[in-house]
PDB file of C-alpha atoms in Angstrom:
ATOM      1  CA  MET A   1      97.276 -36.210 168.194  1.00 55.00           C
ATOM      2  CA  THR A   2      94.003 -35.936 167.623  1.00 53.00           C
ATOM      3  CA  GLN A   3      92.638 -34.400 164.710  1.00 52.00           C
ATOM      4  CA  THR A   4      88.591 -33.258 163.704  1.00 48.00           C
ATOM      5  CA  GLN A   5      87.860 -34.319 159.859  1.00 44.00           C
ATOM      6  CA  PRO A   6      85.823 -32.025 157.786  1.00 44.00           C
ATOM      7  CA  PRO A   7      81.827 -32.709 157.506  1.00 43.00           C
ATOM      8  CA  ALA A   8      80.851 -34.484 154.869  1.00 41.00           C
ATOM      9  CA  SER A   9      79.046 -31.463 153.366  1.00 51.00           C
ATOM     10  CA  GLY A  10      82.207 -29.713 152.383  1.00 57.00           C
ATOM     11  CA  PRO A  11      85.858 -29.038 153.416  1.00 74.00           C
ATOM     12  CA  ALA A  12      86.475 -27.309 156.799  1.00 87.00           C
ATOM     13  CA  LEU A  13      87.874 -23.601 156.755  1.00 97.00           C
ATOM     14  CA  VAL A  14      89.056 -24.113 159.789  1.00 98.00           C
ATOM     15  CA  THR A  15      90.676 -27.506 161.045  1.00 98.00           C
ATOM     16  CA  THR A  16      91.322 -28.653 164.772  1.00 98.00           C
ATOM     17  CA  ALA A  17      93.642 -30.978 165.877  1.00 98.00           C
ATOM     18  CA  HIS A  18      94.949 -31.227 169.741  1.00 97.00           C
ATOM     19  CA  GLU A  19      98.052 -32.642 171.309  1.00 97.00           C
ATOM     20  CA  ARG A  20      99.176 -32.335 174.773  1.00 97.00           C
ATOM     21  CA  GLY A  21      97.039 -29.734 176.352  1.00 97.00           C
ATOM     22  CA  ILE A  22      97.171 -27.214 173.179  1.00 98.00           C
ATOM     23  CA  THR A  23      94.674 -27.150 170.483  1.00 98.00           C
ATOM     24  CA  THR A  24      96.204 -26.039 167.158  1.00 98.00           C
ATOM     25  CA  LEU A  25      93.161 -23.911 164.950  1.00 98.00           C
ATOM     26  CA  THR A  26      94.360 -23.671 161.562  1.00 98.00           C
ATOM     27  CA  LEU A  27      92.712 -21.524 158.679  1.00 98.00           C
ATOM     28  CA  ASP A  28      92.369 -23.543 155.965  1.00 98.00           C
ATOM     29  CA  SER A  29      90.809 -21.657 152.775  1.00 96.00           C
ATOM     30  CA  PRO A  30      94.295 -20.854 150.754  1.00 95.00           C
ATOM     31  CA  ALA A  31      92.202 -20.447 147.485  1.00 94.00           C
ATOM     32  CA  ASN A  32      90.915 -16.967 149.165  1.00 95.00           C
ATOM     33  CA  ARG A  33      94.903 -16.444 151.069  1.00 96.00           C
ATOM     34  CA  ASN A  34      92.371 -17.429 154.313  1.00 97.00           C
ATOM     35  CA  ALA A  35      90.328 -14.243 153.735  1.00 97.00           C
ATOM     36  CA  LEU A  36      87.776 -13.490 156.389  1.00 97.00           C
ATOM     37  CA  SER A  37      84.682 -14.803 154.751  1.00 96.00           C
ATOM     38  CA  ALA A  38      81.374 -14.810 156.648  1.00 96.00           C
ATOM     39  CA  ARG A  39      81.882 -18.655 156.756  1.00 96.00           C
ATOM     40  CA  LEU A  40      85.730 -18.731 158.141  1.00 97.00           C
ATOM     41  CA  VAL A  41      84.732 -16.306 160.755  1.00 98.00           C
ATOM     42  CA  ASP A  42      81.705 -18.429 161.957  1.00 97.00           C
ATOM     43  CA  ALA A  43      84.189 -21.485 161.750  1.00 97.00           C
ATOM     44  CA  LEU A  44      86.593 -19.816 163.760  1.00 98.00           C
ATOM     45  CA  GLY A  45      84.020 -18.495 166.354  1.00 98.00           C
ATOM     46  CA  ASP A  46      82.594 -21.969 166.435  1.00 98.00           C
ATOM     47  CA  ALA A  47      85.823 -23.563 166.829  1.00 98.00           C
ATOM     48  CA  LEU A  48      87.131 -21.100 169.748  1.00 98.00           C
ATOM     49  CA  THR A  49      83.499 -21.699 171.812  1.00 98.00           C
ATOM     50  CA  ALA A  50      84.476 -25.425 171.780  1.00 98.00           C
ATOM     51  CA  CYS A  51      88.086 -24.651 173.226  1.00 98.00           C
ATOM     52  CA  ALA A  52      86.410 -22.584 175.931  1.00 98.00           C
ATOM     53  CA  LYS A  53      84.100 -25.594 176.958  1.00 97.00           C
ATOM     54  CA  ASP A  54      86.721 -28.165 176.735  1.00 98.00           C
ATOM     55  CA  PRO A  55      88.881 -28.688 180.076  1.00 96.00           C
ATOM     56  CA  ALA A  56      91.603 -30.887 178.088  1.00 97.00           C
ATOM     57  CA  VAL A  57      92.134 -27.215 176.347  1.00 98.00           C
ATOM     58  CA  ARG A  58      95.049 -25.055 177.995  1.00 98.00           C
ATOM     59  CA  ALA A  59      95.815 -23.022 175.312  1.00 98.00           C
ATOM     60  CA  VAL A  60      94.937 -22.590 171.424  1.00 98.00           C
ATOM     61  CA  LEU A  61      97.102 -22.014 168.812  1.00 98.00           C
ATOM     62  CA  LEU A  62      96.367 -19.974 165.703  1.00 98.00           C
ATOM     63  CA  THR A  63      98.062 -20.779 162.290  1.00 98.00           C
ATOM     64  CA  HIS A  64      97.287 -21.140 158.722  1.00 98.00           C
ATOM     65  CA  THR A  65      97.658 -23.273 155.413  1.00 97.00           C
ATOM     66  CA  GLY A  66      99.378 -21.543 152.943  1.00 96.00           C
ATOM     67  CA  THR A  67     101.557 -19.038 152.106  1.00 97.00           C
ATOM     68  CA  THR A  68      99.112 -16.312 153.443  1.00 98.00           C
ATOM     69  CA  PHE A  69      98.068 -16.223 157.603  1.00 98.00           C
ATOM     70  CA  SER A  70      94.834 -14.155 156.149  1.00 98.00           C
ATOM     71  CA  ALA A  71      94.584 -11.538 153.480  1.00 96.00           C
ATOM     72  CA  GLY A  72      91.665  -9.345 155.760  1.00 96.00           C
ATOM     73  CA  ALA A  73      88.496  -8.916 154.702  1.00 92.00           C
ATOM     74  CA  ASP A  74      86.627 -11.219 151.757  1.00 93.00           C
ATOM     75  CA  LEU A  75      85.886  -8.267 149.546  1.00 85.00           C
ATOM     76  CA  LYS A  76      83.324 -11.163 147.771  1.00 87.00           C
ATOM     77  CA  GLU A  77      81.498 -12.788 150.949  1.00 91.00           C
ATOM     78  CA  PRO A  78      82.691 -10.174 153.738  1.00 90.00           C
ATOM     79  CA  ALA A  79      81.782 -11.229 157.331  1.00 93.00           C
ATOM     80  CA  ASN A  80      79.477  -8.634 159.132  1.00 93.00           C
ATOM     81  CA  PRO A  81      81.587  -6.219 161.245  1.00 94.00           C
ATOM     82  CA  TYR A  82      79.715  -6.974 164.077  1.00 96.00           C
ATOM     83  CA  THR A  83      80.553 -10.708 163.567  1.00 97.00           C
ATOM     84  CA  PHE A  84      84.005  -9.911 163.043  1.00 97.00           C
ATOM     85  CA  ILE A  85      84.409  -7.498 165.923  1.00 97.00           C
ATOM     86  CA  ALA A  86      82.688 -10.106 168.342  1.00 98.00           C
ATOM     87  CA  LEU A  87      85.257 -12.464 167.082  1.00 98.00           C
ATOM     88  CA  MET A  88      88.400 -10.837 167.889  1.00 98.00           C
ATOM     89  CA  ARG A  89      86.676 -10.215 171.332  1.00 98.00           C
ATOM     90  CA  GLN A  90      86.117 -13.884 171.688  1.00 98.00           C
ATOM     91  CA  ILE A  91      90.034 -14.089 171.245  1.00 98.00           C
ATOM     92  CA  VAL A  92      90.733 -11.386 174.172  1.00 98.00           C
ATOM     93  CA  GLU A  93      88.112 -12.712 176.447  1.00 98.00           C
ATOM     94  CA  LEU A  94      88.719 -16.196 176.012  1.00 98.00           C
ATOM     95  CA  PRO A  95      90.012 -17.839 179.402  1.00 98.00           C
ATOM     96  CA  LYS A  96      93.244 -19.544 177.684  1.00 98.00           C
ATOM     97  CA  PRO A  97      95.725 -18.141 175.937  1.00 98.00           C
ATOM     98  CA  VAL A  98      96.025 -17.970 172.269  1.00 98.00           C
ATOM     99  CA  VAL A  99      98.940 -17.849 170.369  1.00 98.00           C
ATOM    100  CA  ALA A 100      99.190 -17.137 166.579  1.00 98.00           C
ATOM    101  CA  ARG A 101     102.008 -18.818 164.539  1.00 98.00           C
ATOM    102  CA  VAL A 102     102.535 -17.069 161.391  1.00 98.00           C
ATOM    103  CA  SER A 103     104.603 -18.091 158.260  1.00 98.00           C
ATOM    104  CA  GLY A 104     103.748 -15.558 155.549  1.00 97.00           C
ATOM    105  CA  HIS A 105     101.817 -12.567 154.738  1.00 98.00           C
ATOM    106  CA  VAL A 106      99.204 -11.139 156.790  1.00 98.00           C
ATOM    107  CA  ARG A 107      96.943  -8.260 155.821  1.00 98.00           C
ATOM    108  CA  ALA A 108      94.451  -5.487 156.950  1.00 95.00           C
ATOM    109  CA  GLY A 109      91.810  -7.729 159.265  1.00 96.00           C
ATOM    110  CA  GLY A 110      94.280 -10.491 158.916  1.00 97.00           C
ATOM    111  CA  ILE A 111      96.272  -8.069 161.728  1.00 98.00           C
ATOM    112  CA  GLY A 112      93.257  -7.455 163.462  1.00 97.00           C
ATOM    113  CA  LEU A 113      93.358 -11.180 164.350  1.00 97.00           C
ATOM    114  CA  LEU A 114      97.287 -11.257 165.585  1.00 97.00           C
ATOM    115  CA  GLY A 115      96.251  -8.020 167.552  1.00 97.00           C
ATOM    116  CA  ALA A 116      93.677  -9.731 169.151  1.00 98.00           C
ATOM    117  CA  CYS A 117      95.953 -12.747 170.506  1.00 98.00           C
ATOM    118  CA  ASP A 118      98.009 -12.920 173.804  1.00 98.00           C
ATOM    119  CA  ILE A 119     101.569 -13.923 171.681  1.00 98.00           C
ATOM    120  CA  ALA A 120     101.916 -14.130 168.078  1.00 98.00           C
ATOM    121  CA  VAL A 121     105.378 -15.323 166.345  1.00 98.00           C
ATOM    122  CA  ALA A 122     106.169 -15.033 163.124  1.00 98.00           C
ATOM    123  CA  ASP A 123     108.971 -16.166 160.952  1.00 98.00           C
ATOM    124  CA  ARG A 124     111.371 -13.690 159.035  1.00 97.00           C
ATOM    125  CA  THR A 125     109.954 -14.586 155.720  1.00 96.00           C
ATOM    126  CA  SER A 126     106.321 -12.987 157.220  1.00 98.00           C
ATOM    127  CA  ASP A 127     105.412  -9.357 156.136  1.00 98.00           C
ATOM    128  CA  PHE A 128     102.241  -7.193 156.906  1.00 98.00           C
ATOM    129  CA  ALA A 129     100.350  -4.652 155.674  1.00 98.00           C
ATOM    130  CA  PHE A 130      97.368  -2.692 156.581  1.00 98.00           C
ATOM    131  CA  THR A 131      96.149  -2.037 152.704  1.00 96.00           C
ATOM    132  CA  GLU A 132      92.654  -0.252 153.716  1.00 96.00           C
ATOM    133  CA  VAL A 133      93.979   3.098 153.012  1.00 97.00           C
ATOM    134  CA  ARG A 134      94.886   1.840 149.506  1.00 97.00           C
ATOM    135  CA  ILE A 135      91.457   1.158 148.852  1.00 96.00           C
ATOM    136  CA  GLY A 136      89.445   4.522 150.183  1.00 97.00           C
ATOM    137  CA  VAL A 137      88.708   3.187 153.752  1.00 96.00           C
ATOM    138  CA  ALA A 138      90.443   2.276 156.866  1.00 97.00           C
ATOM    139  CA  PRO A 139      91.681   0.374 159.761  1.00 97.00           C
ATOM    140  CA  ALA A 140      88.513   1.072 161.656  1.00 97.00           C
ATOM    141  CA  VAL A 141      87.320  -2.140 163.883  1.00 97.00           C
ATOM    142  CA  ILE A 142      90.577  -3.658 163.448  1.00 98.00           C
ATOM    143  CA  SER A 143      91.741  -1.032 165.976  1.00 98.00           C
ATOM    144  CA  LEU A 144      90.070  -2.106 168.857  1.00 98.00           C
ATOM    145  CA  PRO A 145      92.816  -4.756 169.941  1.00 98.00           C
ATOM    146  CA  LEU A 146      95.518  -2.940 167.856  1.00 98.00           C
ATOM    147  CA  LEU A 147      95.734   0.493 169.077  1.00 97.00           C
ATOM    148  CA  PRO A 148      96.316  -0.326 172.900  1.00 97.00           C
ATOM    149  CA  ARG A 149      98.868  -2.935 171.980  1.00 96.00           C
ATOM    150  CA  VAL A 150     101.134  -1.228 169.271  1.00 98.00           C
ATOM    151  CA  GLU A 151     103.687   1.314 169.577  1.00 98.00           C
ATOM    152  CA  PRO A 152     102.189   4.971 168.110  1.00 98.00           C
ATOM    153  CA  ARG A 153     104.578   6.012 165.882  1.00 98.00           C
ATOM    154  CA  ALA A 154     104.817   2.725 164.337  1.00 98.00           C
ATOM    155  CA  ALA A 155     100.759   2.343 163.570  1.00 98.00           C
ATOM    156  CA  ALA A 156     100.644   6.146 162.262  1.00 98.00           C
ATOM    157  CA  ARG A 157     103.263   5.010 159.621  1.00 98.00           C
ATOM    158  CA  TYR A 158     101.786   1.647 158.764  1.00 98.00           C
ATOM    159  CA  TYR A 159      98.214   2.849 159.054  1.00 98.00           C
ATOM    160  CA  LEU A 160      98.688   6.007 156.715  1.00 98.00           C
ATOM    161  CA  THR A 161     101.310   4.453 154.181  1.00 98.00           C
ATOM    162  CA  GLY A 162      99.890   0.814 153.512  1.00 97.00           C
ATOM    163  CA  GLU A 163     103.581   0.054 153.022  1.00 98.00           C
ATOM    164  CA  ARG A 164     104.687  -3.744 153.942  1.00 98.00           C
ATOM    165  CA  PHE A 165     106.843  -4.225 156.806  1.00 98.00           C
ATOM    166  CA  ASP A 166     108.642  -7.209 157.813  1.00 98.00           C
ATOM    167  CA  ALA A 167     108.071  -9.681 160.744  1.00 98.00           C
ATOM    168  CA  GLU A 168     111.680  -7.567 162.492  1.00 98.00           C
ATOM    169  CA  ARG A 169     109.740  -4.159 162.505  1.00 98.00           C
ATOM    170  CA  ALA A 170     106.277  -6.024 163.291  1.00 98.00           C
ATOM    171  CA  ALA A 171     108.132  -7.395 166.628  1.00 98.00           C
ATOM    172  CA  THR A 172     109.774  -3.827 167.448  1.00 98.00           C
ATOM    173  CA  ALA A 173     105.943  -2.119 166.635  1.00 98.00           C
ATOM    174  CA  GLY A 174     104.535  -4.988 169.638  1.00 98.00           C
ATOM    175  CA  LEU A 175     102.724  -5.932 166.646  1.00 98.00           C
ATOM    176  CA  ILE A 176     103.618  -9.908 167.474  1.00 98.00           C
ATOM    177  CA  THR A 177     106.088 -10.900 170.254  1.00 98.00           C
ATOM    178  CA  GLU A 178     108.690 -12.176 168.283  1.00 98.00           C
ATOM    179  CA  ALA A 179     110.740 -12.600 164.725  1.00 98.00           C
ATOM    180  CA  ALA A 180     112.446 -16.129 164.395  1.00 98.00           C
ATOM    181  CA  ASP A 181     114.212 -17.718 161.617  1.00 98.00           C
ATOM    182  CA  ASP A 182     112.266 -20.865 162.845  1.00 98.00           C
ATOM    183  CA  VAL A 183     108.687 -20.295 163.870  1.00 98.00           C
ATOM    184  CA  ASP A 184     108.060 -23.890 165.660  1.00 98.00           C
ATOM    185  CA  ALA A 185     111.649 -23.626 167.021  1.00 98.00           C
ATOM    186  CA  ALA A 186     110.817 -20.458 168.761  1.00 98.00           C
ATOM    187  CA  LEU A 187     106.909 -21.711 169.810  1.00 98.00           C
ATOM    188  CA  ALA A 188     108.263 -24.844 171.343  1.00 98.00           C
ATOM    189  CA  PRO A 189     109.396 -22.797 174.850  1.00 98.00           C
ATOM    190  CA  VAL A 190     106.119 -21.094 174.811  1.00 98.00           C
ATOM    191  CA  LEU A 191     104.079 -23.975 174.677  1.00 98.00           C
ATOM    192  CA  ASP A 192     105.932 -25.564 177.169  1.00 98.00           C
ATOM    193  CA  GLY A 193     105.135 -22.435 179.958  1.00 98.00           C
ATOM    194  CA  LEU A 194     101.934 -22.819 178.823  1.00 98.00           C
ATOM    195  CA  ARG A 195     101.566 -26.236 179.144  1.00 98.00           C
ATOM    196  CA  ARG A 196     103.173 -25.916 183.038  1.00 98.00           C
ATOM    197  CA  ALA A 197     101.073 -23.734 184.000  1.00 98.00           C
ATOM    198  CA  SER A 198      97.376 -23.826 185.777  1.00 97.00           C
ATOM    199  CA  PRO A 199      94.059 -23.264 184.036  1.00 97.00           C
ATOM    200  CA  GLN A 200      93.114 -20.749 186.895  1.00 98.00           C
ATOM    201  CA  GLY A 201      96.504 -19.032 186.813  1.00 98.00           C
ATOM    202  CA  LEU A 202      96.493 -18.534 182.847  1.00 98.00           C
ATOM    203  CA  ALA A 203      92.580 -17.523 183.059  1.00 98.00           C
ATOM    204  CA  GLU A 204      93.594 -14.619 186.135  1.00 98.00           C
ATOM    205  CA  SER A 205      96.741 -13.695 184.572  1.00 98.00           C
ATOM    206  CA  LYS A 206      95.171 -13.465 181.311  1.00 98.00           C
ATOM    207  CA  LYS A 207      92.512 -11.178 182.737  1.00 98.00           C
ATOM    208  CA  LEU A 208      94.839  -8.695 183.988  1.00 98.00           C
ATOM    209  CA  LEU A 209      96.511  -8.393 180.341  1.00 98.00           C
ATOM    210  CA  THR A 210      93.352  -7.653 178.501  1.00 98.00           C
ATOM    211  CA  VAL A 211      91.717  -5.062 180.708  1.00 98.00           C
ATOM    212  CA  GLY A 212      92.975  -1.939 178.744  1.00 96.00           C
ATOM    213  CA  VAL A 213      91.983  -4.028 175.468  1.00 98.00           C
ATOM    214  CA  LEU A 214      88.782  -5.007 176.375  1.00 98.00           C
ATOM    215  CA  ASP A 215      88.226  -1.319 177.598  1.00 98.00           C
ATOM    216  CA  ALA A 216      88.348  -0.261 173.812  1.00 97.00           C
ATOM    217  CA  PHE A 217      85.850  -2.297 172.754  1.00 98.00           C
ATOM    218  CA  GLU A 218      83.598  -1.231 175.134  1.00 97.00           C
ATOM    219  CA  ARG A 219      83.952   2.442 174.659  1.00 97.00           C
ATOM    220  CA  TYR A 220      84.651   2.632 170.842  1.00 97.00           C
ATOM    221  CA  ALA A 221      83.478  -0.624 168.938  1.00 98.00           C
ATOM    222  CA  GLU A 222      79.992   0.891 167.718  1.00 97.00           C
ATOM    223  CA  ASP A 223      81.237   3.653 166.596  1.00 97.00           C
ATOM    224  CA  LEU A 224      84.074   2.137 164.997  1.00 97.00           C
ATOM    225  CA  VAL A 225      81.034  -0.090 163.123  1.00 96.00           C
ATOM    226  CA  GLN A 226      79.338   2.766 161.887  1.00 96.00           C
ATOM    227  CA  ARG A 227      82.480   4.738 160.573  1.00 96.00           C
ATOM    228  CA  SER A 228      83.866   1.623 158.544  1.00 95.00           C
ATOM    229  CA  ALA A 229      80.392   1.247 157.171  1.00 94.00           C
ATOM    230  CA  SER A 230      80.239   4.501 155.989  1.00 96.00           C
ATOM    231  CA  LEU A 231      83.502   4.234 154.231  1.00 96.00           C
ATOM    232  CA  PHE A 232      82.685   1.359 152.684  1.00 93.00           C
ATOM    233  CA  VAL A 233      79.702   2.863 150.788  1.00 94.00           C
ATOM    234  CA  THR A 234      81.504   6.173 149.710  1.00 97.00           C
ATOM    235  CA  ALA A 235      82.780   6.833 145.618  1.00 97.00           C
ATOM    236  CA  GLU A 236      86.028   6.551 146.634  1.00 97.00           C
ATOM    237  CA  ALA A 237      85.968   2.868 148.107  1.00 96.00           C
ATOM    238  CA  ARG A 238      84.495   1.419 145.460  1.00 96.00           C
ATOM    239  CA  GLU A 239      86.855   3.094 143.173  1.00 98.00           C
ATOM    240  CA  GLY A 240      89.443   1.606 145.702  1.00 96.00           C
ATOM    241  CA  ILE A 241      87.614  -2.241 145.774  1.00 94.00           C
ATOM    242  CA  THR A 242      87.245  -1.792 141.816  1.00 96.00           C
ATOM    243  CA  ALA A 243      90.933  -0.963 141.400  1.00 96.00           C
ATOM    244  CA  PHE A 244      92.140  -3.935 143.406  1.00 93.00           C
ATOM    245  CA  LEU A 245      89.906  -6.368 141.954  1.00 91.00           C
ATOM    246  CA  GLU A 246      90.959  -5.056 138.331  1.00 95.00           C
ATOM    247  CA  ARG A 247      94.808  -5.152 139.680  1.00 95.00           C
ATOM    248  CA  ARG A 248      95.302  -1.590 138.906  1.00 97.00           C
ATOM    249  CA  ASP A 249      95.944   1.957 140.373  1.00 97.00           C
ATOM    250  CA  ALA A 250      93.247   3.536 141.752  1.00 97.00           C
ATOM    251  CA  SER A 251      92.372   6.796 140.285  1.00 97.00           C
ATOM    252  CA  TRP A 252      94.019   8.993 142.898  1.00 97.00           C
ATOM    253  CA  VAL A 253      97.404   7.149 142.521  1.00 97.00           C
ATOM    254  CA  ARG A 254      99.860   9.815 141.356  1.00 94.00           C
TER     255      ARG A 254
END
């Protein structure tokens, strides 16, 4: 296995390793639970661009350090919503399969990353939540890859309640491909299959699978960015974010 070292200027937020055609990209910002900061989103986009250009890369495995795959948007250093949409679209359009490996918590925007991936496997310790509704906003831009793929009744329940749900329910809802006792054992035949597939076959098969998702990006991306931006500047959102940062209930909780 070859591994890319972090630059001398500071630790990498996304580390890269390569073994037998599979490039592993690891979200490596555990101090803020791999929150989607501007720097992390940029770093992941750069790593994916490199994977797209490298003929040695047959597929990408996206994983994480720590107990959280991603806590969602970094409220202190948020990524530009257009940049985050571009990242999700980059995953969908990448001519190589992107496989998510999850062992821990996934929240809000982090679920958007999973929705953009072609295959996602999580162990049974993992849990998920659309927490946006609890801070006065909505899972707007992440709906682009999610709503074409997630079972509608499950989306309605978890979007509206913000409650946590486990990996088994995530699999039933279509959010992930499989819930497993051992995530690496479950991924072994998947990665073996991708290694045996031809690059052209993978690229063309992925195009067939992502038509509906890309159509959602074309139709709704701008509207959802504007909707998200308008929500974040409201008094309710300011109260919700403040309550979250202060670890207290928001004023509307009864």
